[in-house]
Coordinates of C-alpha atoms in Angstrom, one line a residue:
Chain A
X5 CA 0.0 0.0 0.0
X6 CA 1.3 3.6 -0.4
X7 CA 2.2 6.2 2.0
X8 CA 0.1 8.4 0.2
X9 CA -3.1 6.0 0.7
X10 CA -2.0 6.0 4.3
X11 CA -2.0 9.5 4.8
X12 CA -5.5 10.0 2.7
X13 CA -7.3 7.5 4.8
X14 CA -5.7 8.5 8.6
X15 CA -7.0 12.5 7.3
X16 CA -10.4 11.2 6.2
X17 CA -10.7 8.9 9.5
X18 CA -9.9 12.2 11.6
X19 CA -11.8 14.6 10.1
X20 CA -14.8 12.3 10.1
X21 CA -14.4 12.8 14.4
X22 CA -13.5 16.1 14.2
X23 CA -17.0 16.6 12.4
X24 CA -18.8 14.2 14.5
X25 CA -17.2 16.2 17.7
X26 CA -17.5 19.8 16.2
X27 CA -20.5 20.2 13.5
X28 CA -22.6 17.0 14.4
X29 CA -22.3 17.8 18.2
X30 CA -23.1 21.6 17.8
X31 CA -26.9 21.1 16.2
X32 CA -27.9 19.8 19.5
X33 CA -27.6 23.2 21.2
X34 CA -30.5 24.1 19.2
X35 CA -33.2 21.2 20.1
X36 CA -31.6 19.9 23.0
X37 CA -34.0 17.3 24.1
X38 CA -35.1 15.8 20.7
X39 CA -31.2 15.8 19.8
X40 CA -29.7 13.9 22.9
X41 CA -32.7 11.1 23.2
X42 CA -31.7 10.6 19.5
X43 CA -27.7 10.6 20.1
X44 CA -28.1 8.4 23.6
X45 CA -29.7 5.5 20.8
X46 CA -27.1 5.7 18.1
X47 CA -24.9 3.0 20.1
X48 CA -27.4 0.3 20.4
X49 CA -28.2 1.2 16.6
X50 CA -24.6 0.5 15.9
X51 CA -23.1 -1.7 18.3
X52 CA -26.1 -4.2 16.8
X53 CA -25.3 -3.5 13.5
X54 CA -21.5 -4.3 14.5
X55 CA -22.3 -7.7 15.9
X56 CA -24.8 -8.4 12.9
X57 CA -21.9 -7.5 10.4
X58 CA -19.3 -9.1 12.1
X59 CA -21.3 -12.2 12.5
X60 CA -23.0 -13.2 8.9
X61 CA -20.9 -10.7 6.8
X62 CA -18.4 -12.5 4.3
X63 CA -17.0 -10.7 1.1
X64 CA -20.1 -8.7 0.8
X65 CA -22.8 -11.5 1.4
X66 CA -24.5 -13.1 4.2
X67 CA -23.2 -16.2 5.2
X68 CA -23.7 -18.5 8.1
X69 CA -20.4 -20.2 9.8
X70 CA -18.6 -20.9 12.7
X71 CA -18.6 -17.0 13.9
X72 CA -22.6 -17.3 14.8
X73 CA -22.0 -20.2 16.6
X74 CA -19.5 -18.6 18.6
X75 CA -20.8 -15.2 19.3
X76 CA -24.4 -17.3 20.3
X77 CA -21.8 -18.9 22.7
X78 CA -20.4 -15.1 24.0
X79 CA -24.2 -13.9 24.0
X80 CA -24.8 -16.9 25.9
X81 CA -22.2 -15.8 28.3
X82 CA -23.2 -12.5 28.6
X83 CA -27.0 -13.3 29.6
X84 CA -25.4 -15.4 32.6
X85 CA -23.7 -12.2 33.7
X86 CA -20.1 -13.4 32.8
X87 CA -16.9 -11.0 32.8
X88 CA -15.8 -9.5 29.5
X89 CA -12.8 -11.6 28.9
X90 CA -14.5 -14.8 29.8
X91 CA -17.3 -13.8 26.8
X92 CA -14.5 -12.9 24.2
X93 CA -12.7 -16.3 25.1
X94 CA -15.9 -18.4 25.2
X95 CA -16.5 -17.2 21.7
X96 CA -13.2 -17.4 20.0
X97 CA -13.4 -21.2 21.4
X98 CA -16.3 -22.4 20.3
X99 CA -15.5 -20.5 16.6
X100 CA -12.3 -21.8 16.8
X101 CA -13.1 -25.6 17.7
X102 CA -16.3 -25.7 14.9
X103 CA -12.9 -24.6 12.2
X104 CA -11.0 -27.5 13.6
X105 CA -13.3 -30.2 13.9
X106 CA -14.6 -29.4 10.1
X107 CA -10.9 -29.2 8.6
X108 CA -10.2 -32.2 10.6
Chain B
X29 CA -8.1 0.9 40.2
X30 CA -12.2 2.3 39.9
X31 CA -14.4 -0.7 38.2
X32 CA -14.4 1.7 34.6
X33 CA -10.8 2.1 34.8
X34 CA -10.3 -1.5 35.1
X35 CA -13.5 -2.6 32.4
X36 CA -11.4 -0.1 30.0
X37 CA -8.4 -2.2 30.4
X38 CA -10.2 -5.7 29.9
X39 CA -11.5 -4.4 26.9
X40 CA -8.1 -3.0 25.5
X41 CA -6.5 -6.6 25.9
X42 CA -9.2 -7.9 24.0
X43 CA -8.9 -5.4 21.4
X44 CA -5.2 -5.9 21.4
X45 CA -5.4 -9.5 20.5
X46 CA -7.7 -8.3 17.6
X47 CA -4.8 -6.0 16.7
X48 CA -2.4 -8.5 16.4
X49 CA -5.1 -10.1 13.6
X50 CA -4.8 -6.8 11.6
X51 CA -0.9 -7.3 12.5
X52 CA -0.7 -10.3 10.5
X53 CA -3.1 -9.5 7.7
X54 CA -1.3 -6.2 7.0
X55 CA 2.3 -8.2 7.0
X56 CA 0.9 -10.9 4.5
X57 CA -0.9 -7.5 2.2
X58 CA 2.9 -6.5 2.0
X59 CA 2.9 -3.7 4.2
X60 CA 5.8 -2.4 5.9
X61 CA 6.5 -2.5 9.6
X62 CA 6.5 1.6 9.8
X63 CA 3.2 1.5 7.7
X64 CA 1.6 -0.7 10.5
X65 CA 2.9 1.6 12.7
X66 CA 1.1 4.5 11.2
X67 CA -2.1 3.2 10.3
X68 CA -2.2 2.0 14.5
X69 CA -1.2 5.2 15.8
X70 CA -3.1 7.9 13.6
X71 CA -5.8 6.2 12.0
X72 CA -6.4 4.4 14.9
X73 CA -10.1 3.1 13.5
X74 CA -9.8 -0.7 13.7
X75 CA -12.5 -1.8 11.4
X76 CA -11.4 0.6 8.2
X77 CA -7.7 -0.7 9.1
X78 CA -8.8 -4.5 8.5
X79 CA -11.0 -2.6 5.3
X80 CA -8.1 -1.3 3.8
X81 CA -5.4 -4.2 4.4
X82 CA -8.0 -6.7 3.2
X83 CA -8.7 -5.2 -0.2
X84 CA -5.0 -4.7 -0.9
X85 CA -4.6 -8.4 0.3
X86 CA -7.5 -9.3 -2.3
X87 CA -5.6 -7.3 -5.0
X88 CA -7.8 -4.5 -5.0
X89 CA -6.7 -0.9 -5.7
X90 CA -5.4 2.0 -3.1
X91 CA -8.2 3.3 -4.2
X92 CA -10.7 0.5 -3.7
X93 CA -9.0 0.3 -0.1
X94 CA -9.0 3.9 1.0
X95 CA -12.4 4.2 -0.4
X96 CA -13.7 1.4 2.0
X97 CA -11.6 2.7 4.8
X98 CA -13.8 5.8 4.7
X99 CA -16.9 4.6 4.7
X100 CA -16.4 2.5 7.5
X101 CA -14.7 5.6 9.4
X102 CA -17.6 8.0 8.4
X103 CA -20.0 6.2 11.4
X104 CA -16.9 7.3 14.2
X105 CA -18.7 10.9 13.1
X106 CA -22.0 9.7 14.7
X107 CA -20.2 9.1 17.7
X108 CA -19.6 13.0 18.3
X109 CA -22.5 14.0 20.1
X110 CA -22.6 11.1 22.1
X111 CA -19.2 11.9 23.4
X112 CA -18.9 15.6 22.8
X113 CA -19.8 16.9 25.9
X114 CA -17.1 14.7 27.6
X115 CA -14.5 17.1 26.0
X116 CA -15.8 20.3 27.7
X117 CA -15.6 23.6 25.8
X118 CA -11.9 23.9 25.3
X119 CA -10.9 23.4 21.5
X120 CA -7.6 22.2 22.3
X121 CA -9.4 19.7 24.4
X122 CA -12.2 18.7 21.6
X123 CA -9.5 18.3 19.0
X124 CA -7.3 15.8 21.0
X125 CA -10.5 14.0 21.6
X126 CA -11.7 13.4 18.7
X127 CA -9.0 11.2 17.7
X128 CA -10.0 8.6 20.2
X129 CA -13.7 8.8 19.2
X130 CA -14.2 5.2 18.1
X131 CA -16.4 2.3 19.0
X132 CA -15.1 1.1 22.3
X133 CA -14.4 4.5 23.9
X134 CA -18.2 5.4 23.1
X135 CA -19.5 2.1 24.5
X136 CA -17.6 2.1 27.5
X137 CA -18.3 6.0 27.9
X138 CA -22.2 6.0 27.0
X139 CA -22.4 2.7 29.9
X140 CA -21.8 5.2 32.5
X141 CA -24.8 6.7 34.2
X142 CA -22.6 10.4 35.5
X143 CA -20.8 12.4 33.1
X144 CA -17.4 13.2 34.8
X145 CA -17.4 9.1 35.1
X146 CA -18.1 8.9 31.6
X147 CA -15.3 11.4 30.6
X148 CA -13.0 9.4 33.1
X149 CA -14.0 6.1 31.4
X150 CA -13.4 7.1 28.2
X151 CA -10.3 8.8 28.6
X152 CA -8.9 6.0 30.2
X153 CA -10.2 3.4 27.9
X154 CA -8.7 5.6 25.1
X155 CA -5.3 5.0 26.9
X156 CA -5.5 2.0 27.2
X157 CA -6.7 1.1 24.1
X158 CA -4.4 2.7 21.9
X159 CA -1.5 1.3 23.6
X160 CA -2.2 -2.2 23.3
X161 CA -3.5 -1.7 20.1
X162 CA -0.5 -0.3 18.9
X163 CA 1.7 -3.2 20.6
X164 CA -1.2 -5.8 19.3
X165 CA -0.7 -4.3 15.4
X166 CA 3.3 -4.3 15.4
X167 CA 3.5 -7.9 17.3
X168 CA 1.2 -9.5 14.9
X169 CA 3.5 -7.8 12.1
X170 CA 6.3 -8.9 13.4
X171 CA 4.7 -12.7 14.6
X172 CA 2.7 -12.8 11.5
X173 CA 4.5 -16.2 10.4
X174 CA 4.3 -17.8 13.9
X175 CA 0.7 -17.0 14.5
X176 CA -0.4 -18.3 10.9
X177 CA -4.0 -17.7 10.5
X178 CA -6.1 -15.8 12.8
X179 CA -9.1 -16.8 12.0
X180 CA -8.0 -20.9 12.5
X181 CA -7.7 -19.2 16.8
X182 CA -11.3 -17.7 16.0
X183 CA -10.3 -14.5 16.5
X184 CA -12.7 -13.3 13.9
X185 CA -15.4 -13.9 16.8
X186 CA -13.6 -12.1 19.5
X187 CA -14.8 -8.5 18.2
X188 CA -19.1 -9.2 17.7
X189 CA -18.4 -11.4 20.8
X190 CA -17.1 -8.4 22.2
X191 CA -19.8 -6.0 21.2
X192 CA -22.5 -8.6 22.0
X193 CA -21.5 -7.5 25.9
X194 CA -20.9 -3.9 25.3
X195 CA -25.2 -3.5 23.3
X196 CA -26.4 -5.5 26.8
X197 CA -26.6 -2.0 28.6
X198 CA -28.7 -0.4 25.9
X199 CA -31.2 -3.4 25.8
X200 CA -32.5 -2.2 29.1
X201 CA -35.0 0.1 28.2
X202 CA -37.7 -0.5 25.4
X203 CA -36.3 2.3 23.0
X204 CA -33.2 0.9 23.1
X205 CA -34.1 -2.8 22.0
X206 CA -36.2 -1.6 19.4
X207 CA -33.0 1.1 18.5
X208 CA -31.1 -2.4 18.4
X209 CA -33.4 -4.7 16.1
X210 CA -34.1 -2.2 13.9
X211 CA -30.2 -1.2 13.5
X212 CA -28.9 -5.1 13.7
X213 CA -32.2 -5.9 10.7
X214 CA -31.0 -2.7 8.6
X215 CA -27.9 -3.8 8.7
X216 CA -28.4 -7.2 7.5
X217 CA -30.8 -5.8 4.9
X218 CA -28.2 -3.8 3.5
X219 CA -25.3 -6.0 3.8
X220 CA -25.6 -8.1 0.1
X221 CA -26.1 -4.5 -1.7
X222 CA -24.3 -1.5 0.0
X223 CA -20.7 -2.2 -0.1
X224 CA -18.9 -2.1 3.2
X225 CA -19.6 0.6 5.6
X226 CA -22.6 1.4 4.3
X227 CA -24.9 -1.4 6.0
X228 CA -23.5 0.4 9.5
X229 CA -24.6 3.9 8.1
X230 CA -28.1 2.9 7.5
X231 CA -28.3 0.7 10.5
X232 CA -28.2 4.3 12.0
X233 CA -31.5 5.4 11.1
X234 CA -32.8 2.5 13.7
X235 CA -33.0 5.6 16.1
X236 CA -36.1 7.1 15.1
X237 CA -38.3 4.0 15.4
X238 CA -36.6 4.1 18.6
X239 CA -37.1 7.7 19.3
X240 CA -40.5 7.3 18.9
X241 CA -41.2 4.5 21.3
X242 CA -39.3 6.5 23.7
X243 CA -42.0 9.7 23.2
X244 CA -44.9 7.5 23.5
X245 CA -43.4 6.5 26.8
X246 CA -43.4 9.9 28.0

């Protein structure tokens, strides 16, 4: 990859927080109370959409493997009120023992 | 060390192994040790990192791969006024902040229920964060050939896994769930006809539905 591709992408991936933080941030100080009940939902919005895409997501398609079973497993984990790290290994287990038992 | 503090840090070793993933795949797309570095330490947006190094990997153009990088950067921008307020009004202050606004400083910021908390938790988490992501990236550069693949480890299930336990706090209230099916069904939707990025943009506009259960409920 070139250093000018670098540099392109680390400008476009700050300026898109410095808007975020500056411009997007600023409109609530008009309509204060219809802004931040909107902005206090954009993490579940996204943080679902994260695990949704992570999960089925493969070269552009859906597809079903060894990732749902595993982050089933971490959800699983998470329900029964287990700490972070145990849900993050639970799930790279079970994803990573599916992968080994079907490549033998 | 206060239970955020230390929440920050668990997450940040987590993240770290994922780092070392992008380590390896950005070693086998060719890139340089001082190019890893860079991407880690300024772009510093995990998801458009993997983007980029992944379509370079596949072949694909620099401009295939920065144009993918962006569109999965453009949703740190909804993150602003989440966080915003965190930074106080000094400029200085705002600017330096925005560099950290990414996924897991919002999550671990927006779980907090008081605001100095919140700017505590994600100032530390940023810390945190960007150290170990830094040593995760350059280890799995440098490991690359000792690791082999990542995804044979399941590492690939380590970062939904992860956000799996960072949504739970937001399905609490009613708004929220419906927020989270709405964004996680968009999402999917959009997935086998937006290219990449852009299923996380729409899953965005989950929030009105949810908005609006949330003024009912008033």
């Amino acid at each position: 990859m070139s250093w000018t591709a670098i540099a392109v992408m680390t400008a476009g991936a700050y300026g898109f927080k410095v808007f975020g933080v500056f411009a997007l941030a600023r409109i609530g100080d008009r309509s204060a109370a219809t802004f931040q009940s909107l902005t206090a939902l954009i993490p579940a919005a996204l943080f679902a959409a994260l695990v949704a895409v992570q999960t089925l997501e493969a070269g552009g398609a859906l597809q079903i493997d060894a990732r749902l079973a595993g982050v089933a497993a971490g959800a699983l984990a998470v329900l029964r009120r287990m700490p972070f790290v145990v849900v993050v290994l639970v799930a790279m287990a079970v994803t990573g023992a599916i992968r080994w038992q079907t490549l033998g | 060390m206060p239970a955020h503090r230390r929440e920050g840090l668990v997450l940040a070793v987590a993240v770290g192994i994922v780092a070392a993933t992008f380590g390896v795949l950005a070693d086998a797309a060719g890139l340089s040790i001082p190019q890893v570095m860079v991407m880690s330490a300024l772009m510093f947006t995990g998801a458009s990192q993997f983007a980029a190094v992944s379509v370079i990997d596949a072949g694909g153009t620099g401009y295939t791969a920065v144009g993918s990088a962006l569109l999965l950067a453009a949703r740190n921008a909804l993150y602003g006024p989440v966080v915003a307020s965190l930074f106080g009004r000094s400029t200085a202050m705002r600017a330096v902040g925005s560099q950290f606004v990414i996924d897991e400083t919002t999550a671990m910021a927006a779980m907090q229920n008081e605001d100095d908390i919140a700017a505590d938790a994600f100032w530390w988490t940023a810390i945190w964060l960007w150290t170990l992501w830094n040593v995760g990236s350059v280890g799995g550069a440098l490991l690359g050939s000792v690791i082999g693949d990542p995804e044979a480890w399941g590492l690939d299930a380590a970062f939904p896994a992860a956000f799996v336990a960072l949504l739970a706090p937001h399905l609490r209230t009613r708004p929220g769930r419906v927020t989270a099916i709405g964004g996680g069904a968009l999402a999917i939707a959009a997935v086998p006809i937006a290219p990449a990025g852009v299923p996380l943009l729409v899953a965005s506009l989950a929030v009105l539905p949810g908005w609006l259960v949330h003024r009912r409920a008033l």
